[in-house]
Amino acid sequence: MDLNGLKISVIGAGIGGLTAALVLRERGANVTVLEQANAITEVGAGLQVSPNGMAVLRTLGLEAALQTRAVRGQAVELRDYARGRLVSRLNLGALGDEAPYYFIHRSDLIDILAEAVRAAGVKVRLLQKVETVRPGETPRVVLAHGQEIAADLVIGADGLHSKLRAVLNGTVAPFFTRQVAWRATVPNTVGHGPVAKVHMGPRRHVVSYPLRGGEMVNIVAVQERSGWHEEGWHIADDPENLRGCFSDFEGETKALLANVESVRKWGLFRHPVAPIWHNGHTALLGDAAHPTLPFMAQGAVMAMEDAWVLGDALAKADNIETGLAAYQTRRQARVRRVVDTASKNAGRYHLSAPPVRIAAHLGLTIASTLAPKTMMGHFDWIYRYDVTKDS
């Protein structure tokens, strides 16, 4: 299908929405991004861009821009919480130069994508709060102040609480995983190298990795608890609460947490993968279609993969509906596998009974020492997958 001149509205100027806008614009579509905030920005968090995400950015000509603002990861280390003892190390360098792995501040990646879409001629409209979407041959985005925006295609890349997801699938209450997470960034006063470290403790873990040339460290801390907590990325918490929950974590982790001055906290909920991704010239993308827990660091990357497949499927189809159906078919099994794998990972980090934890850690140590290539190979289905070459 020829996308030249096709009028497309993308709801949401996050990583998925901006990537989709760029992919579709490069295929000739007339794209407008609708963002409810007063600026395209994302503050206070890092993310990991694994090789499968880099494949998309490379094809879009953005690899060099990312390299100047990211830290190339050398390894993922699993460590014990008490003394920081190394349990297992995955060598990311073994993926090869053609498959780099990066740590980047989320706002830096947003900036790179925003600059690219504007340079490509995408219109970005801020302060556009969406009330609902009306699917149809000419779908309409209804804004909170009553204005309606018509398009040939509407993409809902508006995250966990997507207005379009509710229209297509109804509202389903998510499942509280009985876990809460904190996120913060701190100065790199501990000499944290280009490694993602997971310090594992009973019913808790802390992930850390460097950002912005190694000048700062991103922290994500997760704790199991019975009490419900609100879901939301921007809920402020007292740093003393974070330090109190991880007071028995020693070494580097304690030093990093001591420097936290501002922290956000949110409850972790598992949402089902949406059964319906498209209807009436509308489609879901990224977290709007398949929210995932953060334990595989694949949320942003899955959205970028979605964006590429969406553009490719539309270009190869005879019409919009056929293209959208192909998009869901090509993506659904992969994202389900990622979502399920992420959901299981926290349990592996949070072993509490000492005999079980000691035995599991010993097994990981032996496996990573004697068969490092085999351990790394378990992730080939994620990292070595290149969506730009999959038709």
mmCIF file of N, CA, C and O in Angstrom, residues 48 75 77 103 190 192-193 195-199 206-210 217-221 252-253 256:
data_model
loop_
_atom_site.group_PDB
_atom_site.id
_atom_site.type_symbol
_atom_site.label_atom_id
_atom_site.label_comp_id
_atom_site.label_asym_id
_atom_site.label_seq_id
_atom_site.Cartn_x
_atom_site.Cartn_y
_atom_site.Cartn_z
ATOM 1 N N GLN A 48 17.527 0.735 29.119
ATOM 2 C CA GLN A 48 18.513 -0.071 28.422
ATOM 3 C C GLN A 48 18.022 -0.320 26.996
ATOM 4 O O GLN A 48 16.871 -0.711 26.796
ATOM 5 N N ALA A 75 28.542 -5.625 30.423
ATOM 6 C CA ALA A 75 28.116 -6.855 31.085
ATOM 7 C C ALA A 75 26.867 -6.604 31.922
ATOM 8 O O ALA A 75 26.510 -5.462 32.232
ATOM 9 N N GLU A 77 25.724 -8.055 35.645
ATOM 10 C CA GLU A 77 26.233 -8.803 36.788
ATOM 11 C C GLU A 77 25.123 -9.036 37.810
ATOM 12 O O GLU A 77 24.399 -8.106 38.174
ATOM 13 N N PHE A 103 23.170 1.890 27.650
ATOM 14 C CA PHE A 103 22.411 2.492 28.740
ATOM 15 C C PHE A 103 22.262 3.981 28.407
ATOM 16 O O PHE A 103 23.249 4.654 28.108
ATOM 17 N N VAL A 190 30.721 6.215 43.127
ATOM 18 C CA VAL A 190 31.289 4.913 43.502
ATOM 19 C C VAL A 190 32.127 4.305 42.382
ATOM 20 O O VAL A 190 32.566 3.156 42.492
ATOM 21 N N HIS A 192 31.040 3.474 39.379
ATOM 22 C CA HIS A 192 30.219 2.429 38.735
ATOM 23 C C HIS A 192 30.625 2.318 37.274
ATOM 24 O O HIS A 192 30.512 3.272 36.508
ATOM 25 N N GLY A 193 31.112 1.167 36.867
ATOM 26 C CA GLY A 193 31.542 0.951 35.500
ATOM 27 C C GLY A 193 30.387 0.706 34.552
ATOM 28 O O GLY A 193 29.208 0.720 34.952
ATOM 29 N N VAL A 195 28.374 -1.366 33.437
ATOM 30 C CA VAL A 195 27.786 -2.677 33.745
ATOM 31 C C VAL A 195 26.422 -2.459 34.381
ATOM 32 O O VAL A 195 26.248 -1.533 35.180
ATOM 33 N N ALA A 196 25.461 -3.300 34.044
ATOM 34 C CA ALA A 196 24.191 -3.323 34.762
ATOM 35 C C ALA A 196 24.327 -4.320 35.907
ATOM 36 O O ALA A 196 24.600 -5.498 35.678
ATOM 37 N N LYS A 197 24.168 -3.836 37.128
ATOM 38 C CA LYS A 197 24.324 -4.692 38.302
ATOM 39 C C LYS A 197 22.965 -4.937 38.952
ATOM 40 O O LYS A 197 22.181 -3.998 39.139
ATOM 41 N N VAL A 198 22.706 -6.187 39.274
ATOM 42 C CA VAL A 198 21.483 -6.570 39.970
ATOM 43 C C VAL A 198 21.894 -7.147 41.314
ATOM 44 O O VAL A 198 22.445 -8.255 41.387
ATOM 45 N N HIS A 199 21.683 -6.393 42.392
ATOM 46 C CA HIS A 199 21.972 -6.878 43.735
ATOM 47 C C HIS A 199 20.714 -7.547 44.280
ATOM 48 O O HIS A 199 19.677 -6.897 44.429
ATOM 49 N N VAL A 206 17.981 -4.590 43.689
ATOM 50 C CA VAL A 206 18.321 -3.247 43.228
ATOM 51 C C VAL A 206 19.116 -3.363 41.939
ATOM 52 O O VAL A 206 20.113 -4.092 41.884
ATOM 53 N N VAL A 207 18.667 -2.656 40.906
ATOM 54 C CA VAL A 207 19.371 -2.605 39.621
ATOM 55 C C VAL A 207 20.043 -1.241 39.503
ATOM 56 O O VAL A 207 19.435 -0.213 39.829
ATOM 57 N N SER A 208 21.289 -1.239 39.032
ATOM 58 C CA SER A 208 21.987 0.028 38.814
ATOM 59 C C SER A 208 22.827 -0.054 37.554
ATOM 60 O O SER A 208 23.358 -1.117 37.224
ATOM 61 N N TYR A 209 22.923 1.073 36.845
ATOM 62 C CA TYR A 209 23.801 1.154 35.683
ATOM 63 C C TYR A 209 24.092 2.629 35.395
ATOM 64 O O TYR A 209 23.335 3.520 35.779
ATOM 65 N N PRO A 210 25.211 2.915 34.714
ATOM 66 C CA PRO A 210 25.632 4.308 34.507
ATOM 67 C C PRO A 210 24.921 4.970 33.335
ATOM 68 O O PRO A 210 24.467 4.303 32.399
ATOM 69 N N VAL A 217 24.274 7.543 37.872
ATOM 70 C CA VAL A 217 23.848 6.147 37.963
ATOM 71 C C VAL A 217 22.337 6.093 38.069
ATOM 72 O O VAL A 217 21.736 6.846 38.862
ATOM 73 N N ASN A 218 21.730 5.238 37.290
ATOM 74 C CA ASN A 218 20.296 4.984 37.367
ATOM 75 C C ASN A 218 20.046 3.857 38.365
ATOM 76 O O ASN A 218 20.752 2.849 38.368
ATOM 77 N N ILE A 219 19.047 4.034 39.206
ATOM 78 C CA ILE A 219 18.706 3.040 40.221
ATOM 79 C C ILE A 219 17.239 2.658 40.077
ATOM 80 O O ILE A 219 16.368 3.519 39.971
ATOM 81 N N VAL A 220 16.974 1.354 40.065
ATOM 82 C CA VAL A 220 15.611 0.827 40.179
ATOM 83 C C VAL A 220 15.632 -0.200 41.310
ATOM 84 O O VAL A 220 16.399 -1.162 41.254
ATOM 85 N N ALA A 221 14.845 0.031 42.336
ATOM 86 C CA ALA A 221 14.794 -0.866 43.488
ATOM 87 C C ALA A 221 13.382 -1.445 43.607
ATOM 88 O O ALA A 221 12.403 -0.720 43.477
ATOM 89 N N GLU A 252 28.412 -1.091 47.668
ATOM 90 C CA GLU A 252 28.126 -0.081 46.662
ATOM 91 C C GLU A 252 26.668 0.352 46.668
ATOM 92 O O GLU A 252 26.357 1.533 46.493
ATOM 93 N N THR A 253 25.769 -0.600 46.878
ATOM 94 C CA THR A 253 24.344 -0.266 46.879
ATOM 95 C C THR A 253 24.007 0.710 47.993
ATOM 96 O O THR A 253 23.273 1.681 47.790
ATOM 97 N N LEU A 256 25.167 4.166 47.008
ATOM 98 C CA LEU A 256 24.314 4.784 46.000
ATOM 99 C C LEU A 256 23.004 5.283 46.614
ATOM 100 O O LEU A 256 22.566 6.413 46.356
#
